[in-house]
XYZ file of C-alpha atoms in Angstrom:
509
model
C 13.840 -4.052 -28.920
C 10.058 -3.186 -29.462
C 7.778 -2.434 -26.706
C 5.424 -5.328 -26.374
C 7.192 -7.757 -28.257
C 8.806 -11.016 -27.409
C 12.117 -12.025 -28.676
C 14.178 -14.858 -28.390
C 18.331 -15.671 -29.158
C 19.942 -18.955 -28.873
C 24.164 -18.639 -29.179
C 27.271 -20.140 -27.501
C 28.917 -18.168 -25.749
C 32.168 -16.674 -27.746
C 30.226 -18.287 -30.838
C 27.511 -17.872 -33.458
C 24.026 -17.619 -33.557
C 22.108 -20.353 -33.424
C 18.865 -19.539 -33.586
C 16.400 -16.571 -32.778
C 12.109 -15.755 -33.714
C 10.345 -12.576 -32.472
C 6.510 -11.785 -32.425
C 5.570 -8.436 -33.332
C 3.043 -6.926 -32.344
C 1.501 -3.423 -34.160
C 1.044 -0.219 -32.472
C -2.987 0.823 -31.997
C -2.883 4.749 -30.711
C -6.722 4.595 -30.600
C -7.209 6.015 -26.764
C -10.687 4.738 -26.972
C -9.082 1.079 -26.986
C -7.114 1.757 -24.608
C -10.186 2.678 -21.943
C -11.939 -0.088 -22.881
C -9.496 -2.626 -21.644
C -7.549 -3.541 -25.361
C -4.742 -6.259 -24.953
C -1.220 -4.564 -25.247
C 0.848 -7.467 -24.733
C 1.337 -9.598 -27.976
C 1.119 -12.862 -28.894
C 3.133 -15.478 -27.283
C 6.101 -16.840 -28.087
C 7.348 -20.185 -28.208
C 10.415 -21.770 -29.193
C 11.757 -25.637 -29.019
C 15.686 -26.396 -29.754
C 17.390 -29.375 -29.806
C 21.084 -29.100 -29.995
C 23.942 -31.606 -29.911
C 26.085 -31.866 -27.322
C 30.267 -30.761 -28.242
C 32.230 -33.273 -27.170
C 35.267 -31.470 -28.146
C 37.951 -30.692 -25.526
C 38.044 -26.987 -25.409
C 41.077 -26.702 -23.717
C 43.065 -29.097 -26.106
C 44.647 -31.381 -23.611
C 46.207 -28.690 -22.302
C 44.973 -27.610 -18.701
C 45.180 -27.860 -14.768
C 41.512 -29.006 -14.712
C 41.241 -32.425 -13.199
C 38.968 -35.315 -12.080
C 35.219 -33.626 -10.956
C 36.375 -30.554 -11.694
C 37.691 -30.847 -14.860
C 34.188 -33.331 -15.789
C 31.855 -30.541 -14.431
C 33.737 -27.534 -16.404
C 32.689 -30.339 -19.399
C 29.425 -30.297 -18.405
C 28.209 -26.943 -17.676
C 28.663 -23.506 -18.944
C 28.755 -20.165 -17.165
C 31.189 -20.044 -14.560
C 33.933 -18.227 -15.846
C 37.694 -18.895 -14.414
C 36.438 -21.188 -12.177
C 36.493 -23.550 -15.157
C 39.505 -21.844 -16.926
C 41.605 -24.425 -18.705
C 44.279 -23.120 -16.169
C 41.908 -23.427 -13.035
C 42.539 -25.596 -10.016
C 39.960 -25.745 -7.120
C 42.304 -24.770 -4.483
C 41.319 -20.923 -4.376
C 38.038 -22.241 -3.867
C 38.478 -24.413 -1.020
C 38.326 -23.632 3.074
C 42.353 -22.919 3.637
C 44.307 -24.133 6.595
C 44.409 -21.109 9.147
C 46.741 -21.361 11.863
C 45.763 -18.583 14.105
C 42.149 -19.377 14.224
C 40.786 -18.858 17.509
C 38.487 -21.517 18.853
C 36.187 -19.599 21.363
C 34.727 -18.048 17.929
C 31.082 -18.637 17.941
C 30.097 -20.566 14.973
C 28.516 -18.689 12.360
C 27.225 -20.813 9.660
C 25.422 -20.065 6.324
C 22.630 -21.468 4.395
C 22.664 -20.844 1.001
C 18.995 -21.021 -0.064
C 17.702 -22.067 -3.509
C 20.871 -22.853 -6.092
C 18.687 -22.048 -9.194
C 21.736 -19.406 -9.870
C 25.170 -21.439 -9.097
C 27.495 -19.176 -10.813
C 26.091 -16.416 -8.404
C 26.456 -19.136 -5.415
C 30.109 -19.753 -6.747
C 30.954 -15.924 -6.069
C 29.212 -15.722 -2.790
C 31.670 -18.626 -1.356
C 34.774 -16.448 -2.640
C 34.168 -14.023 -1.006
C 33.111 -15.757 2.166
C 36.175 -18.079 1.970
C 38.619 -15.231 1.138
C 38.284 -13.441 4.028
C 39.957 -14.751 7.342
C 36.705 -14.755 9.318
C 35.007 -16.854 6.961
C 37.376 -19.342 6.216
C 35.516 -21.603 9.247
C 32.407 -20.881 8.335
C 29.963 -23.933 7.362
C 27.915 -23.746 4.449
C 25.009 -25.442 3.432
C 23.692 -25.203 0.030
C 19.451 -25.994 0.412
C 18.041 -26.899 -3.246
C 14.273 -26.654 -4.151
C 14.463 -29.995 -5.786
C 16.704 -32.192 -7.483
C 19.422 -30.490 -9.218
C 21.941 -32.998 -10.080
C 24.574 -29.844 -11.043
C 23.848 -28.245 -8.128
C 24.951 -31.218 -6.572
C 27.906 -31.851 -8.434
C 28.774 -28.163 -7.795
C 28.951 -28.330 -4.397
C 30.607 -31.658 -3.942
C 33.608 -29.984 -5.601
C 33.395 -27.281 -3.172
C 33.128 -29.063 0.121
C 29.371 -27.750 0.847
C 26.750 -29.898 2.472
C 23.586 -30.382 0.024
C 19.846 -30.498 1.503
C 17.263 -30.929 -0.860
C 13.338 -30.272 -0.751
C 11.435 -32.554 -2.186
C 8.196 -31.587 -0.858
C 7.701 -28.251 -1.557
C 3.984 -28.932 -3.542
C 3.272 -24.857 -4.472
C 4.225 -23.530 -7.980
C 7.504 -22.889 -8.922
C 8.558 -19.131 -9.173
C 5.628 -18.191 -6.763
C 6.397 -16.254 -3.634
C 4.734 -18.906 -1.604
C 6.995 -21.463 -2.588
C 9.912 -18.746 -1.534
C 8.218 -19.010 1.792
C 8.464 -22.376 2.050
C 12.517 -22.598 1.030
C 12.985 -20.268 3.284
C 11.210 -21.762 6.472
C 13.441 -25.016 5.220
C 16.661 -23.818 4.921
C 16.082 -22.560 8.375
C 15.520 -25.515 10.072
C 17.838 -27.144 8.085
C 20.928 -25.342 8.627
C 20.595 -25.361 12.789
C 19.929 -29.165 12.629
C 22.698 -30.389 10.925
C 25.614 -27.951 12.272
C 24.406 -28.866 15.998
C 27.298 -26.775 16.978
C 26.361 -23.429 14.979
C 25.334 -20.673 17.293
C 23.561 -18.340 14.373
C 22.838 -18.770 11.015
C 23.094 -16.771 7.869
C 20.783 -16.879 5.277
C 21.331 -16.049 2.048
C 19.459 -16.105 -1.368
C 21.252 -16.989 -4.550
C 20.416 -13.462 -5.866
C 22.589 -11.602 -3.629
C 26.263 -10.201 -3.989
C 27.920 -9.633 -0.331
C 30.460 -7.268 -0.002
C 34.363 -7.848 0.790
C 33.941 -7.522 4.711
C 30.794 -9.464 4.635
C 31.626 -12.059 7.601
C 33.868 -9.511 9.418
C 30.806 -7.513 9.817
C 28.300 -10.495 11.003
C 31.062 -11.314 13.445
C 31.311 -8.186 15.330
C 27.739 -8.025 15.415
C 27.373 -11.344 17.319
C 28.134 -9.997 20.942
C 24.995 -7.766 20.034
C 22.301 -10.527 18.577
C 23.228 -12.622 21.575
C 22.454 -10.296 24.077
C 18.922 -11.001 25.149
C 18.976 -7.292 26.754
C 19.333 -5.794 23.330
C 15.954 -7.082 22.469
C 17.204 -8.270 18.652
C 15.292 -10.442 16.302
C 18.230 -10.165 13.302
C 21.117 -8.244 11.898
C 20.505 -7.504 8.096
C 23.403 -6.797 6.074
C 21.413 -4.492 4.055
C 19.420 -1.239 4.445
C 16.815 0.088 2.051
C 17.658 3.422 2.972
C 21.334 2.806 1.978
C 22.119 5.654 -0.823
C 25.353 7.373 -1.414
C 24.057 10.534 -1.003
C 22.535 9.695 2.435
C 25.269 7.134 3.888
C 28.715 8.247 4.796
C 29.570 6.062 7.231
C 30.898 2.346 6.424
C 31.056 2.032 10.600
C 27.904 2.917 11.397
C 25.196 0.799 12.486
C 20.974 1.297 12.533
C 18.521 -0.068 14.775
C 15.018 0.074 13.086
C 11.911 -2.173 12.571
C 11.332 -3.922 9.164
C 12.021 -7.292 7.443
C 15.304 -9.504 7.353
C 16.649 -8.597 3.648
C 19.431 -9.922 1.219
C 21.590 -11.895 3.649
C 20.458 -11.737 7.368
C 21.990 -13.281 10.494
C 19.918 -14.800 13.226
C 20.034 -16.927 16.642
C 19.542 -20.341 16.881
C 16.670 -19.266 19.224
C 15.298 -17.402 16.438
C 15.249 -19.588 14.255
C 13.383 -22.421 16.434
C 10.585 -19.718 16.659
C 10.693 -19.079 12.703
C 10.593 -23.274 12.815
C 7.335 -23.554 14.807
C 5.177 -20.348 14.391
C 1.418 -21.408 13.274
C 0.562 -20.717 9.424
C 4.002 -19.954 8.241
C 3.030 -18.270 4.558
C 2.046 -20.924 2.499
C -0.204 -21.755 -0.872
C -3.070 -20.604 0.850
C -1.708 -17.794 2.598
C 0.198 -15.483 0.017
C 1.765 -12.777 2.285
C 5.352 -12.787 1.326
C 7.675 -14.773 4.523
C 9.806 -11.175 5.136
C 6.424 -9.067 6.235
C 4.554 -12.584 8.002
C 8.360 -12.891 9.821
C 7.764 -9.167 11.124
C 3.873 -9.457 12.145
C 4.712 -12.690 14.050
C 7.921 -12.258 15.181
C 9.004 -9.343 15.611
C 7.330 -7.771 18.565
C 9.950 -5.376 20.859
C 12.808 -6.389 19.153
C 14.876 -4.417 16.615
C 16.942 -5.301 13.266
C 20.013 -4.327 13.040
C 21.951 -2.578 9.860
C 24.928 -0.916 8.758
C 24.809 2.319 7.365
C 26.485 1.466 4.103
C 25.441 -1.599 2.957
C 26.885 -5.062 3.330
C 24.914 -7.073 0.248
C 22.519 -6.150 -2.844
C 20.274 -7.532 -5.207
C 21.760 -8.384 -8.535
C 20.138 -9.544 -11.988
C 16.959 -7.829 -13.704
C 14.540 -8.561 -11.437
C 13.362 -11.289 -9.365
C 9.555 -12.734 -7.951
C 9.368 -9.231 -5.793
C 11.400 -7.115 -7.856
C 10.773 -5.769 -11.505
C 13.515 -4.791 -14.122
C 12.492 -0.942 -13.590
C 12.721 -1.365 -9.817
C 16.035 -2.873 -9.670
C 17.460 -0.161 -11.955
C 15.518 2.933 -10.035
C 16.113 1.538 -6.530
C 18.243 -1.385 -5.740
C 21.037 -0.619 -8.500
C 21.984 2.917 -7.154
C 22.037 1.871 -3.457
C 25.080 2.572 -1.405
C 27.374 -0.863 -1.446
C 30.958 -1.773 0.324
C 32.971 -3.247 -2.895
C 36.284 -1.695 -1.224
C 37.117 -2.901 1.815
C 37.782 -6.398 3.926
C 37.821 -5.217 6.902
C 35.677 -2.077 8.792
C 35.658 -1.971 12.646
C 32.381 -1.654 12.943
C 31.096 0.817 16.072
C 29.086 -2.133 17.356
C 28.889 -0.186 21.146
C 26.953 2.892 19.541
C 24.223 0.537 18.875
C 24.288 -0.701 21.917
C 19.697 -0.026 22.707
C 20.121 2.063 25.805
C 22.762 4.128 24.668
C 21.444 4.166 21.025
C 17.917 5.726 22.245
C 19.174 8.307 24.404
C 21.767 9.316 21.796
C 18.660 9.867 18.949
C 16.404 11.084 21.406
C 18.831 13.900 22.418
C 19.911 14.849 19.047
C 16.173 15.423 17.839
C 15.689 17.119 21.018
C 18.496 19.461 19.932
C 18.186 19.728 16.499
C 17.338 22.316 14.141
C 13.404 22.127 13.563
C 12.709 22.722 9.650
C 9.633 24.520 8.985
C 8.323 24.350 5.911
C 4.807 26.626 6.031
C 6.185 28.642 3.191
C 9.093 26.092 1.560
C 8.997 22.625 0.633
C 11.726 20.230 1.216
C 13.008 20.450 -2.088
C 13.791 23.902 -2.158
C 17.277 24.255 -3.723
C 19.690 25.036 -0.665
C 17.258 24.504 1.871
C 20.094 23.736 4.306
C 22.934 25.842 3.082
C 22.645 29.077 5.773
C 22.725 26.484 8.379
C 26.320 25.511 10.081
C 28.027 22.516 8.590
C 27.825 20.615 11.444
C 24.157 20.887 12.046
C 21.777 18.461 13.039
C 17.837 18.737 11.409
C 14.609 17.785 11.953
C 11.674 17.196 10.500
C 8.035 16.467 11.684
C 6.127 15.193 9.398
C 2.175 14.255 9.206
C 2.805 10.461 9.023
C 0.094 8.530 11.665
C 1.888 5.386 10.293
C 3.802 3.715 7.912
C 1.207 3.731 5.036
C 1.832 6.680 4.905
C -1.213 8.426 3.989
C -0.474 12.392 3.152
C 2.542 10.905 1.562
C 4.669 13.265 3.634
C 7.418 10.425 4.141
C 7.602 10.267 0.268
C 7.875 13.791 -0.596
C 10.543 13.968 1.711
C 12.570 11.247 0.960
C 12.150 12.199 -2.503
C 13.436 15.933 -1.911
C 16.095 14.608 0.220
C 17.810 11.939 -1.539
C 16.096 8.756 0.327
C 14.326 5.792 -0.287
C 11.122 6.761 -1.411
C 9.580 3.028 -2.024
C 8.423 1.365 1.626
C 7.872 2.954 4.938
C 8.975 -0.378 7.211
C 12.325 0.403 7.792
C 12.393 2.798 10.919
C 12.701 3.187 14.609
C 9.117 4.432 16.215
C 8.271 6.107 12.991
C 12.096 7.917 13.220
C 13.891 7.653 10.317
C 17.522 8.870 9.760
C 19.208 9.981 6.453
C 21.938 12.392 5.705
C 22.191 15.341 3.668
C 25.292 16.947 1.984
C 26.862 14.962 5.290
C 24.599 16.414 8.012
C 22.104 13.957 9.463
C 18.311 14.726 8.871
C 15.732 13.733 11.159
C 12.335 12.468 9.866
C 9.593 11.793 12.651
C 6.618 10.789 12.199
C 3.886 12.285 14.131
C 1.913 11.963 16.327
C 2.925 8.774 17.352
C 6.506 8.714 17.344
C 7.409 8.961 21.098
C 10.718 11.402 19.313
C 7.598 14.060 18.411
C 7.786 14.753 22.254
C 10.268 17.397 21.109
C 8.331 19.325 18.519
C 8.513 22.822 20.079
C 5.308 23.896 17.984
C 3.021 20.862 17.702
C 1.086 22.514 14.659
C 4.163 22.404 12.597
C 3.940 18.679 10.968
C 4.455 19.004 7.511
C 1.857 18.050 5.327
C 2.734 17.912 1.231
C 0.613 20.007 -0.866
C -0.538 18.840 -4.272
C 2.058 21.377 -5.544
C 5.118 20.083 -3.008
C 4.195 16.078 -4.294
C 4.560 17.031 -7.933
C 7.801 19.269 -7.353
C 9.420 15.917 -5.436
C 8.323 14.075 -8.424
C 10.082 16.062 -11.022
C 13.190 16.126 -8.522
C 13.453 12.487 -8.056
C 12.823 11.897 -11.573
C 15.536 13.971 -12.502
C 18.225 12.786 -10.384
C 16.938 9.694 -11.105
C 16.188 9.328 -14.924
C 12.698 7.041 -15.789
C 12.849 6.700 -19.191
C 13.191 9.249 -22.424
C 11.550 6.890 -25.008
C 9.345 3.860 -25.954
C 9.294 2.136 -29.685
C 6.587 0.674 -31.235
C 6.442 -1.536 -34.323
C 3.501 -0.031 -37.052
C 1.669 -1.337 -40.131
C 3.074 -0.888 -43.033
C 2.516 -1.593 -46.487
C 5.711 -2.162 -48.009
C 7.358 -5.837 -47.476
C 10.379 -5.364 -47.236
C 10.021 -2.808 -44.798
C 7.722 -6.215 -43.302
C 10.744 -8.292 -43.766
C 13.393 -6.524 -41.777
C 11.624 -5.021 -39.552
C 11.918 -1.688 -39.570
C 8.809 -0.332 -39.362
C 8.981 1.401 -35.899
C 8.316 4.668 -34.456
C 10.072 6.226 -31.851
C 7.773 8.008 -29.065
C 9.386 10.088 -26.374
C 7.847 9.203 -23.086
C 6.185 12.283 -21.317
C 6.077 10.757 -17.218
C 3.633 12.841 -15.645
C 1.376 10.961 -12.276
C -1.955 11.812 -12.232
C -2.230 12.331 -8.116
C -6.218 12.164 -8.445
C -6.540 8.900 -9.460
């Protein structure tokens, strides 16, 4: 509505309003204020409703809904044709398959949190609908007693595990830590016959071919000579402009992220390590997993993503994130079923292939261009192969060389972790692009001039802002509510002003 206002609006769904109240709060352009620390945020805003509960039969006697199913739909609102007056649980429900094939390993799936069940209900579709989940087990892990979430999964044949112990304030990240550590032990100990483990957040919408894809990855993860700590079904650097490939598979080093698959090994280790994140320790469980953990190994990811973040926001993501970043990344929403080149990523024969393409790539130089120089690849040949060495010691990333170039180039731009020895592979117009960072990648061995890393100028990191914000829109406009003296004006609540939003950084600060 109004920046810096709250605003609140009960309804029913499909019916009227039942109540709403707003705070405004007045617009003070005094700069000075501003320097001195003034409070923009306005007051707060609280609101207490008691409603009675409609006892009415919606579907007037008239539907397939039966038993638990039929009381739940009674019960709770939100989950669409699952509670249909027509609905019956059976497309819901493990089916009978005939030609299942019992040397399978057994791949089950903890389902952590249940705070957003209609999500939940979605990610069992599509894990049921396809063949290659239809024996998977699930386990839904609750952060407390949730008596719906309970009768939710009763319906759908999913074992409950609640934690009742979990002592560290609710919609912190530490108490994430904590559900997460759980619903890792949890899901190993009771499916004793589970081999590896999914885990998934109730935030997180998984494509079509999600289980297909976690079971051809299996023969990989097991292999203790592929040095493995997890296979992610999601990758940060996942864009449509930089992933072509639905096949293709990434090793790099990072965090597990939005639906990861893991050993039972691994998870004992994630079960014992000392000082797991806690309400004393407030490092986030994804970056502690990767400090302690991690070592040697590799993560494994597709090219094209498998699962993404849905909803506004979340305890690590704002509203402005989700639509800049996580919104626009690349996402499988087509197919069921991509043989996935699982051999290509085999470690031995995935080094040597990277190591020889750098070796043999086209070396960008970039003393008199910057890498968002409009056709800076087009008197190349279209099936070229580029590098770039950039001036990147490590993944902080200090002369924001990374940044600039992932801006120019179409990549992720937000969080260095997710590379292979400070290598990090995106594609442009189709043609992969090399990004190394030196002088500690073991890949800047092939820099044939070792002068040449590129270093941003203060000119090159504003000219990769403008670009990114232009393919990537910030915002045009912000509204604020001013004083006014006529009531009615008061009243309604029209006295705003519209001011268009000039995003320039300051890089001195």
């Amino acid at each position: 509505l109004v920046h810096f206002e709250a605003f609140i609006l009960v309804t029913i769904t499909g019916g009227p309003l039942l109540y709403e109240a707003i705070r405004t709060k007045h617009y003070e352009p005094s700069l000075q204020k501003v320097q001195q620390g003034y409070e923009w945020d306005g007051p707060p805003l609280e609101a207490a409703l008691v409603l009675e509960s409609n006892e009415t039969d919606r579907c007037e006697g008239v539907t397939g809904l039966k038993g638990d199913h039929r009381s739940f739909c009674q019960l709770y609102e939100g989950y669409g044709n699952f509670c249909a007056c027509n609905s019956t649980l059976e497309p819901y429900l493990p089916q009978p398959d005939e030609v299942y094939n019992s040397s399978l390993p057994v791949i089950a799936m903890s389902l952590v949190g249940g705070h957003r069940l209609p999500q939940v209900l979605q990610q069992i579709v599509t894990v049921r609908r396809n063949i290659a989940g239809q024996r998977v087990p699930l386990l839904l892990c609750l952060d407390g007693q949730n008596q719906q979430a309970e009768h939710f999964a009763k319906l759908l044949n999913v074992t409950v595990v609640t934690y009742n112990e979990n002592i560290v304030q609710i919609g912190t990240p530490s108490r994430i830590n904590f559900m997460i550590q759980f619903s890792v032990a949890k899901v190993f100990q009771v499916f004793q016959e589970a081999e590896f483990a999914i885990i998934l957040e109730d935030d997180v919408q998984l494509s079509p071919d999600i289980m297909p894809y976690f079971r051809q990855t299996t023969t990989l993860l097991s292999d203790p000579e592929e040095l493995l700590l997890c296979v992610n079904a999601y990758r940060t650097h996942s864009y449509p402009e930089t992933s072509p490939s639905y096949s293709r598979l990434y090793r790099h080093i990072g965090t597990p992220a939005y639906g990861w698959m893991i050993t039972r090994a691994v998870g004992k280790e994630m079960e014992e390590v000392d000082f797991w994140p806690g309400e004393y320790n407030t490092s986030d469980w994804d970056y502690y997993f990767r400090a302690m953990l991690m070592g040697r190994r590799h993560i494994i990811a597709p090219e094209i993503s498998r699962s993404r973040h849905t909803g506004s926001g979340g305890v690590h993501i704002t509203g402005m994130e989700q639509e800049r970043y996580y919104n626009r990344r690349a996402f499988n929403n087509l197919y069921s079923y991509v043989k996935i080149d699982v051999e290509s990523a085999a470690r031995e024969k995935y080094l040597r292939f990277h190591y020889y393409q750098v070796m043999s790539a086209v070396q960008l130089e970039l003393k008199k261009s910057d890498p968002c120089k409009t056709g800076l690849l087009d008197h190349y040949p279209v099936n070229s192969t580029f590098v770039l060495f950039l001036d990147l010691p490590d993944e902080s990333d200090p002369h924001r060389a990374l940044e600039v170039a992932m801006k120019c180039l179409g990549g992720n731009d937000k969080g260095n972790h997710e590379h292979l020895m400070l290598m990090y592979l995106i594609y442009n117009i189709g043609r992969p692009v090399y990004l190394v960072g030196c002088p500690k990648s073991p890949f800047c061995s092939h820099n044939r001039n070792v002068t040449s890393y590129y270093r941003p100028t203060q000119q090159d990191i504003w000219t990769a802002e403008q670009s990114y914000l232009t393919r990537v829109p910030f915002f045009t406009s912000i509204r604020y509510r001013v004083q006014t003296r006529d009531p009615w004006q008061e009243f309604t609540l029209d006295n705003i002003v519209e001011k268009t939003a000039s995003v320039r950084i300051n890089y001195n600060v």
